[in-house]
mmCIF file of C-alpha atoms in Angstrom:
data_model
loop_
_atom_site.group_PDB
_atom_site.id
_atom_site.type_symbol
_atom_site.label_atom_id
_atom_site.label_comp_id
_atom_site.label_asym_id
_atom_site.label_seq_id
_atom_site.Cartn_x
_atom_site.Cartn_y
_atom_site.Cartn_z
ATOM 1 C CA UNK F 160 248.564 231.668 112.293
ATOM 2 C CA UNK F 161 247.729 234.616 114.491
ATOM 3 C CA UNK F 162 249.651 237.916 113.897
ATOM 4 C CA UNK F 163 249.584 240.295 116.807
ATOM 5 C CA UNK F 164 247.957 243.677 116.231
ATOM 6 C CA UNK F 165 251.175 245.631 117.050
ATOM 7 C CA UNK F 166 253.160 243.504 114.593
ATOM 8 C CA UNK F 167 250.659 244.422 111.856
ATOM 9 C CA UNK F 168 251.069 248.128 112.690
ATOM 10 C CA UNK F 169 254.881 247.938 112.577
ATOM 11 C CA UNK F 170 254.821 245.861 109.395
ATOM 12 C CA UNK F 171 252.566 248.469 107.763
ATOM 13 C CA UNK F 172 254.817 251.327 108.953
ATOM 14 C CA UNK F 173 257.908 249.545 107.572
ATOM 15 C CA UNK F 174 256.247 249.014 104.189
ATOM 16 C CA UNK F 175 255.168 252.676 104.076
ATOM 17 C CA UNK F 176 258.752 253.788 104.824
ATOM 18 C CA UNK F 177 260.148 251.572 102.055
ATOM 19 C CA UNK F 178 257.603 252.880 99.534
ATOM 20 C CA UNK F 179 258.331 256.450 100.674
ATOM 21 C CA UNK F 180 262.099 255.988 100.230
ATOM 22 C CA UNK F 181 261.642 254.524 96.754
ATOM 23 C CA UNK F 182 259.291 257.382 95.768
ATOM 24 C CA UNK F 183 261.786 259.963 97.069
ATOM 25 C CA UNK F 184 264.643 258.422 95.077
ATOM 26 C CA UNK F 185 262.500 258.186 91.934
ATOM 27 C CA UNK F 186 261.400 261.826 92.221
ATOM 28 C CA UNK F 187 264.952 263.005 92.942
ATOM 29 C CA UNK F 188 266.387 261.229 89.916
ATOM 30 C CA UNK F 189 263.612 261.971 87.414
ATOM 31 C CA UNK F 190 261.365 264.726 88.730
ATOM 32 C CA UNK F 191 263.801 267.593 89.240
ATOM 33 C CA UNK F 192 265.775 267.145 86.031
ATOM 34 C CA UNK F 193 269.080 266.072 87.539
ATOM 35 C CA UNK F 194 271.241 264.425 84.899
ATOM 36 C CA UNK F 195 274.589 262.753 84.611
ATOM 37 C CA UNK F 196 277.502 264.213 82.663
ATOM 38 C CA UNK F 197 277.253 263.126 79.065
ATOM 39 C CA UNK F 198 278.924 264.031 75.811
ATOM 40 C CA UNK F 199 276.236 266.508 74.697
ATOM 41 C CA UNK F 200 278.816 269.292 75.078
ATOM 42 C CA UNK F 201 281.026 267.506 72.572
ATOM 43 C CA UNK F 202 284.412 265.876 72.591
ATOM 44 C CA UNK F 203 287.869 267.381 72.261
ATOM 45 C CA UNK F 204 291.432 266.076 72.384
ATOM 46 C CA UNK F 205 292.855 266.661 75.875
ATOM 47 C CA UNK F 206 296.380 266.659 74.418
ATOM 48 C CA UNK F 207 295.463 269.408 71.955
ATOM 49 C CA UNK F 208 293.842 271.395 74.778
ATOM 50 C CA UNK F 209 297.048 271.078 76.801
ATOM 51 C CA UNK F 210 299.125 272.256 73.824
ATOM 52 C CA UNK F 211 296.657 275.026 72.921
ATOM 53 C CA UNK F 212 296.106 273.988 69.321
ATOM 54 C CA UNK F 213 292.490 272.833 69.129
ATOM 55 C CA UNK F 214 291.336 275.553 66.702
ATOM 56 C CA UNK F 215 288.451 276.183 69.122
ATOM 57 C CA UNK F 216 287.747 278.928 71.677
ATOM 58 C CA UNK F 217 289.523 276.721 74.243
ATOM 59 C CA UNK F 218 292.826 277.942 72.769
ATOM 60 C CA UNK F 219 292.076 281.408 74.188
ATOM 61 C CA UNK F 220 289.488 280.688 76.893
ATOM 62 C CA UNK F 221 287.256 283.454 78.184
ATOM 63 C CA UNK F 222 283.848 285.088 77.857
ATOM 64 C CA UNK F 223 282.232 285.362 74.421
ATOM 65 C CA UNK F 224 278.999 287.260 73.735
ATOM 66 C CA UNK F 225 276.730 284.997 71.687
ATOM 67 C CA UNK F 226 273.544 287.075 71.530
ATOM 68 C CA UNK F 227 271.414 289.582 73.386
ATOM 69 C CA UNK F 228 272.090 288.897 77.062
ATOM 70 C CA UNK F 229 273.672 285.542 76.161
ATOM 71 C CA UNK F 230 277.279 284.698 76.912
ATOM 72 C CA UNK F 231 279.386 281.564 76.617
ATOM 73 C CA UNK F 232 282.339 281.128 78.952
ATOM 74 C CA UNK F 233 285.080 278.776 77.761
ATOM 75 C CA UNK F 234 287.103 277.406 80.691
ATOM 76 C CA UNK F 235 290.073 275.025 80.735
ATOM 77 C CA UNK F 236 290.680 273.188 83.997
ATOM 78 C CA UNK F 237 294.238 272.029 84.592
ATOM 79 C CA UNK F 238 296.242 271.141 87.652
ATOM 80 C CA UNK F 239 295.706 273.308 89.761
ATOM 81 C CA UNK F 240 293.835 276.216 88.198
ATOM 82 C CA UNK F 241 290.894 277.273 86.083
ATOM 83 C CA UNK F 242 291.727 279.378 83.018
ATOM 84 C CA UNK F 243 290.094 281.887 83.282
ATOM 85 C CA UNK F 244 288.846 281.954 86.835
ATOM 86 C CA UNK F 245 291.890 281.486 89.069
ATOM 87 C CA UNK F 246 294.214 284.037 90.604
ATOM 88 C CA UNK F 247 294.094 287.542 89.146
ATOM 89 C CA UNK F 248 291.982 286.384 86.217
ATOM 90 C CA UNK F 249 288.387 285.952 87.482
ATOM 91 C CA UNK F 250 285.545 285.130 85.139
ATOM 92 C CA UNK F 251 283.488 288.323 84.677
ATOM 93 C CA UNK F 252 279.918 288.248 83.412
ATOM 94 C CA UNK F 253 277.108 290.844 83.459
ATOM 95 C CA UNK F 254 274.209 290.501 85.871
ATOM 96 C CA UNK F 255 270.945 289.327 84.344
ATOM 97 C CA UNK F 256 272.584 287.535 81.421
ATOM 98 C CA UNK F 257 272.146 283.896 80.459
ATOM 99 C CA UNK F 258 275.585 282.342 80.832
ATOM 100 C CA UNK F 259 276.637 278.973 79.429
ATOM 101 C CA UNK F 260 279.862 277.505 80.774
ATOM 102 C CA UNK F 261 281.716 275.144 78.437
ATOM 103 C CA UNK F 262 284.445 273.487 80.449
ATOM 104 C CA UNK F 263 287.086 270.918 79.538
ATOM 105 C CA UNK F 264 290.164 269.470 81.187
ATOM 106 C CA UNK F 265 293.691 269.468 79.863
ATOM 107 C CA UNK F 266 294.992 266.727 82.157
ATOM 108 C CA UNK F 267 292.932 264.844 84.780
ATOM 109 C CA UNK F 268 289.351 264.692 86.046
ATOM 110 C CA UNK F 269 288.351 267.914 87.794
ATOM 111 C CA UNK F 270 285.175 269.331 89.242
ATOM 112 C CA UNK F 271 283.609 272.670 88.350
ATOM 113 C CA UNK F 272 281.284 274.121 90.952
ATOM 114 C CA UNK F 273 280.158 277.730 91.321
ATOM 115 C CA UNK F 274 279.272 278.222 94.981
ATOM 116 C CA UNK F 275 275.706 279.376 95.793
ATOM 117 C CA UNK F 276 274.405 278.323 92.348
ATOM 118 C CA UNK F 277 273.219 275.113 90.710
ATOM 119 C CA UNK F 278 276.370 274.937 88.578
ATOM 120 C CA UNK F 279 278.146 271.716 89.444
ATOM 121 C CA UNK F 280 279.672 269.299 86.958
ATOM 122 C CA UNK F 281 282.542 266.920 86.433
ATOM 123 C CA UNK F 282 285.205 267.968 83.958
ATOM 124 C CA UNK F 283 286.618 264.963 82.139
ATOM 125 C CA UNK F 284 289.607 265.056 79.758
ATOM 126 C CA UNK F 285 288.344 264.651 76.200
ATOM 127 C CA UNK F 286 284.822 265.814 77.079
ATOM 128 C CA UNK F 287 283.248 269.262 77.056
ATOM 129 C CA UNK F 288 280.887 269.783 79.984
ATOM 130 C CA UNK F 289 278.164 272.348 79.409
ATOM 131 C CA UNK F 290 276.071 274.004 82.136
ATOM 132 C CA UNK F 291 273.947 277.146 82.028
ATOM 133 C CA UNK F 292 272.778 279.636 84.622
ATOM 134 C CA UNK F 293 271.482 283.154 85.055
ATOM 135 C CA UNK F 294 273.137 285.443 87.591
ATOM 136 C CA UNK F 295 270.537 288.019 88.638
ATOM 137 C CA UNK F 296 272.488 289.686 91.438
ATOM 138 C CA UNK F 297 275.936 291.293 91.128
ATOM 139 C CA UNK F 298 278.519 289.765 93.425
ATOM 140 C CA UNK F 299 281.466 287.411 93.631
ATOM 141 C CA UNK F 300 280.840 283.677 93.541
ATOM 142 C CA UNK F 301 283.442 281.114 94.538
ATOM 143 C CA UNK F 302 284.649 278.596 91.986
ATOM 144 C CA UNK F 303 285.948 275.272 93.287
ATOM 145 C CA UNK F 304 287.204 271.932 92.063
ATOM 146 C CA UNK F 305 285.307 269.201 93.894
ATOM 147 C CA UNK F 306 287.073 266.181 92.378
ATOM 148 C CA UNK F 307 290.456 265.171 93.782
ATOM 149 C CA UNK F 308 292.969 266.106 91.068
ATOM 150 C CA UNK F 309 296.349 265.835 92.774
ATOM 151 C CA UNK F 310 298.490 266.976 95.675
ATOM 152 C CA UNK F 311 297.541 270.655 95.410
ATOM 153 C CA UNK F 312 293.828 270.001 94.819
ATOM 154 C CA UNK F 313 292.952 272.047 97.896
ATOM 155 C CA UNK F 314 294.435 275.162 96.237
ATOM 156 C CA UNK F 315 292.366 274.859 93.061
ATOM 157 C CA UNK F 316 289.786 277.589 93.221
ATOM 158 C CA UNK F 317 288.807 280.846 91.656
ATOM 159 C CA UNK F 318 285.909 283.227 91.287
ATOM 160 C CA UNK F 319 283.100 284.360 89.042
ATOM 161 C CA UNK F 320 282.474 288.103 89.291
ATOM 162 C CA UNK F 321 278.995 289.223 88.323
ATOM 163 C CA UNK F 322 278.984 292.959 87.627
ATOM 164 C CA UNK F 323 276.201 295.383 86.660
ATOM 165 C CA UNK F 324 275.642 295.363 82.870
ATOM 166 C CA UNK F 325 276.749 299.001 82.441
ATOM 167 C CA UNK F 326 280.026 298.338 84.247
ATOM 168 C CA UNK F 327 280.604 295.192 82.187
ATOM 169 C CA UNK F 328 280.020 297.050 78.909
ATOM 170 C CA UNK F 329 282.397 299.833 79.983
ATOM 171 C CA UNK F 330 285.117 297.287 80.874
ATOM 172 C CA UNK F 331 284.701 295.576 77.497
ATOM 173 C CA UNK F 332 285.037 298.917 75.697
ATOM 174 C CA UNK F 333 288.266 299.591 77.613
ATOM 175 C CA UNK F 334 289.601 296.143 76.719
ATOM 176 C CA UNK F 335 288.694 296.637 73.048
ATOM 177 C CA UNK F 336 290.328 300.103 73.054
ATOM 178 C CA UNK F 337 293.511 298.674 74.621
ATOM 179 C CA UNK F 338 293.627 295.946 71.971
ATOM 180 C CA UNK F 339 293.161 298.525 69.191
ATOM 181 C CA UNK F 340 295.922 300.698 70.686
ATOM 182 C CA UNK F 341 298.289 297.717 70.912
ATOM 183 C CA UNK F 342 297.570 296.762 67.309
ATOM 184 C CA UNK F 343 298.113 300.351 66.112
ATOM 185 C CA UNK F 344 301.424 300.486 68.033
ATOM 186 C CA UNK F 345 302.519 297.191 66.499
ATOM 187 C CA UNK F 346 301.705 298.433 63.001
ATOM 188 C CA UNK F 347 303.580 301.688 63.671
ATOM 189 C CA UNK F 348 306.634 299.731 64.812
ATOM 190 C CA UNK F 349 306.753 297.808 61.542
#
């Protein structure tokens, strides 16, 4: 059987394209460290998260300093807001710090994506998703839900405010002072 020269060229080009596509997929799934959501962040009862009685930091979500330039942000996603993160309650972290987001859902599957960063994960009820990043530049980053979670899904958003470390420390001192003043007032009232 005689195969025409042009058919051999096209057959070779097709085989090269197939091998190239397979190599690209293999590199994309293994080479750059992309992984699926797993339970490495832990498990938690979604019902207890919804009721606020988990005896974990998810009962009072927010930013917790865990070491020198290390912070953990506990976030609860619920229809149709991130707590903290939505409305007048943005997530504030200092620039240059290593930030780990631990996110869980109180109701349905949500998405957690910080725009202009590599932070992007699914938030599944009963699971704790954990992602880490370093914000080097001060600024405001959008926070969106990228998984359809109900009729008002399009309104579910928020922000992460990255502030200079000095400003962040000053804000934390003011918050601590306000808490001390409130506690002193409460004790005086008793």
